[in-house]
mmCIF file of C-alpha atoms and ligand atoms in Angstrom:
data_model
loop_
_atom_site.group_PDB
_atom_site.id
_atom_site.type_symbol
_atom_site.label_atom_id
_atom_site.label_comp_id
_atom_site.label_asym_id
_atom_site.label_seq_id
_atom_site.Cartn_x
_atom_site.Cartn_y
_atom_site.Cartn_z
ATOM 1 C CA UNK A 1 1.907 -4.034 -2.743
ATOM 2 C CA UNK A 2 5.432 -4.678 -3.825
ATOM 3 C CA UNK A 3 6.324 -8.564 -4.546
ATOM 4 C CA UNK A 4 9.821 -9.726 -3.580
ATOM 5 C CA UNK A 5 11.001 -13.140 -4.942
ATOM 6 C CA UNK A 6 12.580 -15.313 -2.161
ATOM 7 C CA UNK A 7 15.353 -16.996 -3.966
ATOM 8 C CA UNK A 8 18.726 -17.195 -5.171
ATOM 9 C CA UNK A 9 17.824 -19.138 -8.098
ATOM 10 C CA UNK A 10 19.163 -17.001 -11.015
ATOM 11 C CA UNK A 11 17.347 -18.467 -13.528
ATOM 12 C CA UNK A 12 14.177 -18.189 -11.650
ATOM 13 C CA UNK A 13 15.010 -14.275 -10.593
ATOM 14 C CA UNK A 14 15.577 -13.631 -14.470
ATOM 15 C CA UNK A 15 12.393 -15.013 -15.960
ATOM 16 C CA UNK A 16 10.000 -14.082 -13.176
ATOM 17 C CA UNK A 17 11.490 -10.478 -13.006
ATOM 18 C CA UNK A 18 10.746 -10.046 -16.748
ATOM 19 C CA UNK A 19 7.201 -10.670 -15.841
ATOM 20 C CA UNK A 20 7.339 -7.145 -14.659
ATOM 21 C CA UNK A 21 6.556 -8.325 -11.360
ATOM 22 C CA UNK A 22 9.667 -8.466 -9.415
ATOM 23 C CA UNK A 23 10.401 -5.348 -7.288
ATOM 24 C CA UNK A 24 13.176 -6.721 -4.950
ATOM 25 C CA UNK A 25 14.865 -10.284 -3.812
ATOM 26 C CA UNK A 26 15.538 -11.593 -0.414
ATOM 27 C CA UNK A 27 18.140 -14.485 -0.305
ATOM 28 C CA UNK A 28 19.695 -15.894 2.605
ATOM 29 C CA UNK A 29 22.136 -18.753 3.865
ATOM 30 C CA UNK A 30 19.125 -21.748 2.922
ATOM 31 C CA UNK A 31 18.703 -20.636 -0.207
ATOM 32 C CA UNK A 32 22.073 -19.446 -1.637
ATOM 33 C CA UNK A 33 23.089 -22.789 -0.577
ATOM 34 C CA UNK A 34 20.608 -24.672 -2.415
ATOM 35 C CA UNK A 35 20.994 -22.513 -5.813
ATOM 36 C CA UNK A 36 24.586 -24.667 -5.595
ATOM 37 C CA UNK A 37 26.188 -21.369 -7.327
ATOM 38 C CA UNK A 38 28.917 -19.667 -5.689
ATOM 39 C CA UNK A 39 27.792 -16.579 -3.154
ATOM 40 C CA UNK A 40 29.813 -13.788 -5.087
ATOM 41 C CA UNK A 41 28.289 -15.108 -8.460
ATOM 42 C CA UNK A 42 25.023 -14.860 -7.479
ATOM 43 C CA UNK A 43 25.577 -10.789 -5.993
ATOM 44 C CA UNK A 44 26.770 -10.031 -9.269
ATOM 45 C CA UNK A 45 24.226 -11.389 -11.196
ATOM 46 C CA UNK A 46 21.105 -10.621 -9.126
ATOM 47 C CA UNK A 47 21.903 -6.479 -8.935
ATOM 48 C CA UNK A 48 21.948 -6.961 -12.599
ATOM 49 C CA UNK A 49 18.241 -7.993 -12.660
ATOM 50 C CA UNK A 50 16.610 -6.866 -10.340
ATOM 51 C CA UNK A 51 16.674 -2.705 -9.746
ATOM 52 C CA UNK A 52 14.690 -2.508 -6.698
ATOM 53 C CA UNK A 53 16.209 -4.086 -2.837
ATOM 54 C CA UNK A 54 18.369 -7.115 -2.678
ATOM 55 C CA UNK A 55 18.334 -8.401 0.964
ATOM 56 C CA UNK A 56 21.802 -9.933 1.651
ATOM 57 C CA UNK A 57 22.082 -12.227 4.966
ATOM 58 C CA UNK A 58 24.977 -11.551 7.876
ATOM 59 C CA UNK A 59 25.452 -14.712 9.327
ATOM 60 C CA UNK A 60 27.615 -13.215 12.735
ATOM 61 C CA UNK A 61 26.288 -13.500 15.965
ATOM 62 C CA UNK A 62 28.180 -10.675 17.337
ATOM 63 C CA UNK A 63 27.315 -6.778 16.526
ATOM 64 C CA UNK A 64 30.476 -5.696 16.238
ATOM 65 C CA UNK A 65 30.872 -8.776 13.317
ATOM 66 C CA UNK A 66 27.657 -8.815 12.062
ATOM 67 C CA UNK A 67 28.979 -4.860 11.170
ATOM 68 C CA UNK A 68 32.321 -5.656 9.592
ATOM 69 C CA UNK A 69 29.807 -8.064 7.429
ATOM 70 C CA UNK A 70 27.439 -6.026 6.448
ATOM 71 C CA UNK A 71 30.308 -3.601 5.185
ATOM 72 C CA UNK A 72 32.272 -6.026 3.510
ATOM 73 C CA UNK A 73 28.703 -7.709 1.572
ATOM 74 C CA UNK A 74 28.057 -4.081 0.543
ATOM 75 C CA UNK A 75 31.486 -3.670 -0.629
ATOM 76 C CA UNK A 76 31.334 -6.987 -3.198
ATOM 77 C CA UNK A 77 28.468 -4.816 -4.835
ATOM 78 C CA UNK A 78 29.843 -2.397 -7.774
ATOM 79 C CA UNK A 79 29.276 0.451 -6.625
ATOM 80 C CA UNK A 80 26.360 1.653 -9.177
ATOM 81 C CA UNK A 81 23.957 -1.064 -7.587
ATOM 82 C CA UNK A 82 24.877 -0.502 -3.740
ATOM 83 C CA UNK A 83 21.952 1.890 -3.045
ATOM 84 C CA UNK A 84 19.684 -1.465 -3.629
ATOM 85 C CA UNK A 85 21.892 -3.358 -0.655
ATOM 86 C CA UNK A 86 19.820 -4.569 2.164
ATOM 87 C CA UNK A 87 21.504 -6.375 4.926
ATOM 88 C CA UNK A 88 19.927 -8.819 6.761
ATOM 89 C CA UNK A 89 20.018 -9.045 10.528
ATOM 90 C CA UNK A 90 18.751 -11.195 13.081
ATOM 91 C CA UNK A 91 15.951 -10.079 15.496
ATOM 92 C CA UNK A 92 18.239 -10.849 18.655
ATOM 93 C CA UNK A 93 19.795 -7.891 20.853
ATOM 94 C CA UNK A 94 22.825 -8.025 19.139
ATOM 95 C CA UNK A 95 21.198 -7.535 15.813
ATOM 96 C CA UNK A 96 19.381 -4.531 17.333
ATOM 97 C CA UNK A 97 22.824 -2.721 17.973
ATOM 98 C CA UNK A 98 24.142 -3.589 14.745
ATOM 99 C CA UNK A 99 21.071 -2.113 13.183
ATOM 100 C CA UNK A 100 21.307 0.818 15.217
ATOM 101 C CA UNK A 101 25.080 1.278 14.410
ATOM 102 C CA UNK A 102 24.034 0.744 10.414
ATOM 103 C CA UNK A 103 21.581 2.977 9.588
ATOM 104 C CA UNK A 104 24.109 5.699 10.952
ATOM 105 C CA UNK A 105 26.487 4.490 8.399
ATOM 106 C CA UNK A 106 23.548 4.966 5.772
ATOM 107 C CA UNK A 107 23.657 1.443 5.341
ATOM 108 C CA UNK A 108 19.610 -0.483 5.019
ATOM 109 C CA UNK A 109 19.006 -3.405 7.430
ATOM 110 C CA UNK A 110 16.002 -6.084 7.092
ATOM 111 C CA UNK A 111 15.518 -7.694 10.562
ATOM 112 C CA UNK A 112 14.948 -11.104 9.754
ATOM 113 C CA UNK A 113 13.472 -13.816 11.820
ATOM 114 C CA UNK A 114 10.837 -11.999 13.431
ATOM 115 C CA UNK A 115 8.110 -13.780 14.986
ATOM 116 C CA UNK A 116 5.610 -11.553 17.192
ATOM 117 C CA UNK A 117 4.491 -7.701 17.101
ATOM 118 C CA UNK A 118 7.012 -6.811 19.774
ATOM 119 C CA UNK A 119 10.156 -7.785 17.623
ATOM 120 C CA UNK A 120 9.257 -6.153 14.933
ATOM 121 C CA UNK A 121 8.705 -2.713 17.223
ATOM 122 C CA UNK A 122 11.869 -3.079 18.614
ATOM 123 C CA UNK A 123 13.294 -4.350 15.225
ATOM 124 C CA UNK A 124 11.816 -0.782 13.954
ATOM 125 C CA UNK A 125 12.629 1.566 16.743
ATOM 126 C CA UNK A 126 16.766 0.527 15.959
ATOM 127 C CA UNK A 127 16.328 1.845 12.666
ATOM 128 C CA UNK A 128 15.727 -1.032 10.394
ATOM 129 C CA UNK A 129 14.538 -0.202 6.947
ATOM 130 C CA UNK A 130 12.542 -3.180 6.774
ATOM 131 C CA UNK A 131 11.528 -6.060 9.148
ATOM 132 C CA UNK A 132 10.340 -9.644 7.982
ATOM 133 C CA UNK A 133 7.853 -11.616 10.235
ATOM 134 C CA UNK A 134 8.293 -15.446 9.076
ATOM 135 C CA UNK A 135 4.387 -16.324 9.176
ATOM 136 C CA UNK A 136 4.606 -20.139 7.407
ATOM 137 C CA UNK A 137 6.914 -21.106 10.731
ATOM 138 C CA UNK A 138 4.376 -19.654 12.838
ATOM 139 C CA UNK A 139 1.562 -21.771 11.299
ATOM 140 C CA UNK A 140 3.793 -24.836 11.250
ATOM 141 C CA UNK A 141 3.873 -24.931 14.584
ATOM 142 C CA UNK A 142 0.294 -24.298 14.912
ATOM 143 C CA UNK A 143 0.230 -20.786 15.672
ATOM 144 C CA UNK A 144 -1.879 -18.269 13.229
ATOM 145 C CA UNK A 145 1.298 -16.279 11.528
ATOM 146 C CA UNK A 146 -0.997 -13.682 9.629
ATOM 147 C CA UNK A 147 -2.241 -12.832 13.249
ATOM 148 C CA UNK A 148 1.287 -11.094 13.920
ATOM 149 C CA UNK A 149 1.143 -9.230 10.135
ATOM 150 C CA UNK A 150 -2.565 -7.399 11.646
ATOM 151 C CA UNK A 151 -0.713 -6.789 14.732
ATOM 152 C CA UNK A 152 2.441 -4.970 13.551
ATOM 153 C CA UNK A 153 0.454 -3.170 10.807
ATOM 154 C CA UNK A 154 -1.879 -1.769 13.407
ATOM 155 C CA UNK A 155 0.983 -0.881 15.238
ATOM 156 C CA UNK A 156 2.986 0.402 12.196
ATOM 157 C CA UNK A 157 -0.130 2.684 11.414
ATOM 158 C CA UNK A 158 -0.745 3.976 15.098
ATOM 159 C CA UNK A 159 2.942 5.095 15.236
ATOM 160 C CA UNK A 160 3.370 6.297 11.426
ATOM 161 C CA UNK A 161 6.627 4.162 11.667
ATOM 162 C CA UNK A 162 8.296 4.010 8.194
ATOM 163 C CA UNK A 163 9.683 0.442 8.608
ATOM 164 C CA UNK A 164 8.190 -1.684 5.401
ATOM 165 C CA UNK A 165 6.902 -5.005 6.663
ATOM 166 C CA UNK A 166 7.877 -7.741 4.434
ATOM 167 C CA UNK A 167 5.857 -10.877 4.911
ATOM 168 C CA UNK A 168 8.333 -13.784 4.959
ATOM 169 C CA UNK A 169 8.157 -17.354 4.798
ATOM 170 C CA UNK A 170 4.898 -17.643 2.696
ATOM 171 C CA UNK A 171 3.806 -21.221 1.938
ATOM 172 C CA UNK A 172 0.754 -20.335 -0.563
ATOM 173 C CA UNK A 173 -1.211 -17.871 -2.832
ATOM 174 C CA UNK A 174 -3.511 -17.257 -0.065
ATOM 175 C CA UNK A 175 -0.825 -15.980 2.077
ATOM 176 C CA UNK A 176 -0.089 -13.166 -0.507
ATOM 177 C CA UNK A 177 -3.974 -12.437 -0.439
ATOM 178 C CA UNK A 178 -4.156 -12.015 2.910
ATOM 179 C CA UNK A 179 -0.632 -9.902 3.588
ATOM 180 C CA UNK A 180 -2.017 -7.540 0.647
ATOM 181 C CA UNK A 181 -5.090 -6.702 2.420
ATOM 182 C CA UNK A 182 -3.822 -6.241 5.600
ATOM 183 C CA UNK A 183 -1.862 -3.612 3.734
ATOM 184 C CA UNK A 184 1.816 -5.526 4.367
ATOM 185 C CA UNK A 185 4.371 -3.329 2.371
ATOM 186 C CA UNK A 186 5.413 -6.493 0.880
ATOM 187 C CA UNK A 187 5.567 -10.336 0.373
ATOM 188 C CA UNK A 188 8.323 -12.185 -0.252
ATOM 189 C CA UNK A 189 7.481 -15.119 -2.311
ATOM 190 C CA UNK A 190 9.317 -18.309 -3.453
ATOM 191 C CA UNK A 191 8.790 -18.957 -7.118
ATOM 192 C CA UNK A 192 7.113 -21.884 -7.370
ATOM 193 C CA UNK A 193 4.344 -19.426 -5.364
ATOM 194 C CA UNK A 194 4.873 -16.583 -7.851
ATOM 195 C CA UNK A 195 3.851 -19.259 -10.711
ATOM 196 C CA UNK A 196 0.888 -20.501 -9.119
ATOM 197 C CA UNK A 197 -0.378 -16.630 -8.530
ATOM 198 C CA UNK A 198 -0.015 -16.041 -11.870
ATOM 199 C CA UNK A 199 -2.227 -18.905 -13.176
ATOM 200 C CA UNK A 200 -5.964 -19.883 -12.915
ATOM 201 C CA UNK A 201 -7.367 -23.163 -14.630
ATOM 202 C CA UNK A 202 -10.315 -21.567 -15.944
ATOM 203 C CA UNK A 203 -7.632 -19.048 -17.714
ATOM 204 C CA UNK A 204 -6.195 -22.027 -19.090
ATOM 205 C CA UNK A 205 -9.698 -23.453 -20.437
ATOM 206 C CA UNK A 206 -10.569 -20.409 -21.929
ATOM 207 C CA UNK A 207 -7.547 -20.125 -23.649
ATOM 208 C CA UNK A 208 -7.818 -23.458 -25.500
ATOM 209 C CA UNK A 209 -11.639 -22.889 -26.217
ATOM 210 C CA UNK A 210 -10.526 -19.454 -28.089
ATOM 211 C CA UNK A 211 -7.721 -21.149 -29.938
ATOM 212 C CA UNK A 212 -9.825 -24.299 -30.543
ATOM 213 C CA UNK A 213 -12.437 -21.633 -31.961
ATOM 214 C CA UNK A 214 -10.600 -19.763 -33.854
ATOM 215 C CA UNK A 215 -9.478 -22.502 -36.256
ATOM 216 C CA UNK A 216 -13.125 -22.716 -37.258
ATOM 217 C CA UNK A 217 -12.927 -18.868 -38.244
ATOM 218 C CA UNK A 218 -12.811 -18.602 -41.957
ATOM 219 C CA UNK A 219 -9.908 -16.275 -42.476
HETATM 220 O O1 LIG B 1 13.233 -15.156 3.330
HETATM 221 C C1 LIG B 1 13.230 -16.237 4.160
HETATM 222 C C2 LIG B 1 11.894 -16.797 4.525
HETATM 223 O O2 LIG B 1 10.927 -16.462 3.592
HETATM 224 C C3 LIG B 1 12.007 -18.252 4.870
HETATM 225 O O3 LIG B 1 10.954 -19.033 4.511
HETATM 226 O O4 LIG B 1 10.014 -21.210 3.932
HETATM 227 O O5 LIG B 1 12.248 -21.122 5.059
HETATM 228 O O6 LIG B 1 10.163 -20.575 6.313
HETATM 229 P P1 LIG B 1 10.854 -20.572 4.978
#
């Protein structure tokens, strides 16, 4: 399963990617805005240090805009890091055409805001090159959001469709448990998640014991 970091937080990008973990980033307008860094900062930086896809969000409503944007985020991107450019389009009609209209111009979409089987089926059959199902808004408002992941994966698999699912919108470790063995391409996970993957108490316990032990070693 590949992990994507859902941030725009350089400094968090930087140190969590040289985990070895990182194998893409998805950003978009919430959380460039809350890095506080300007937008064409943070494109430089992040195709710097991450090699792997960096989704990008168009913020048009209309097709026909939402395709000037896409080509005018690709072009901020030097050019040796635009074959990791994802652009990230809204599950609404209009985004479907825009998709569409994309992937002729070789360009890779990630239909964003998806929130039941169906979207992400249409979402696929335009073309996109990934689709993200937000499953922590489904749950918030009291609707079972990994229910939609078995459902487009079953789907996915029936159909041999080569969209990568991207589970979105994950609000804890168990989450990431549960997207990996459904068999979700990948999760997209904020890094305050990423941290608390990585870390089990008893792993902290046994560490101190050994270290605590050690000292006693005559060496
Ligand atoms: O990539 C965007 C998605 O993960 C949003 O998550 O926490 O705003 O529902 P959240």
């Amino acid at each position: 399963m590949k992990i994507f970091i859902d941030t725009a937080d350089l400094d968090e990008i930087k140190e969590l990617a040289s985990w070895g973990i990182v194998d893409g980033v998805t950003t978009n307008p919430t959380l460039v805005a809350k890095s506080g860094r300007p937008f064409k900062e943070i494109i430089n930086e992040i195709f710097k240090i991450v090699d792997g896809p960096i989704s990008l969000e168009a913020v048009s409503e209309k097709a026909d805009d939402m395709i000037k944007e896409a080509k005018s985020l690709v072009s901020k991107v030097s050019e040796k890091y635009r074959k990791n450019v994802t652009i990230k389009i809204p599950m609404t009609p209009e985004g479907l055409k825009a998709v569409k209209k994309l992937k002729k111009e070789g360009i890779k979409t990630n239909v964003t805001l998806v929130f039941s089987a169906n979207q992400a089926l249409f979402a696929a059959k335009a073309g996109a090159s990934f689709v993200s199902p937000f499953i922590g808004r489904l749950d918030d408002i009291g609707q079972e959001g990994m229910q939609i992941i078995e459902e487009i994966m079953e789907i996915f698999v029936n159909y041999d469709i080569e969209t990568e699912v991207i589970v979105a919108s994950i609000r804890h470790p168990i989450h990431v448990i549960e997207a990996a063995r459904l068999g979700a391409d990948i999760a997209t996970v904020p890094p305050t998640i990423i941290r608390k993957m990585a870390r089990h108490s008893l792993t902290d316990v046994g560490i101190e014991k050994f270290l605590n032990d050690w000292k006693k070693v005559k060496k």
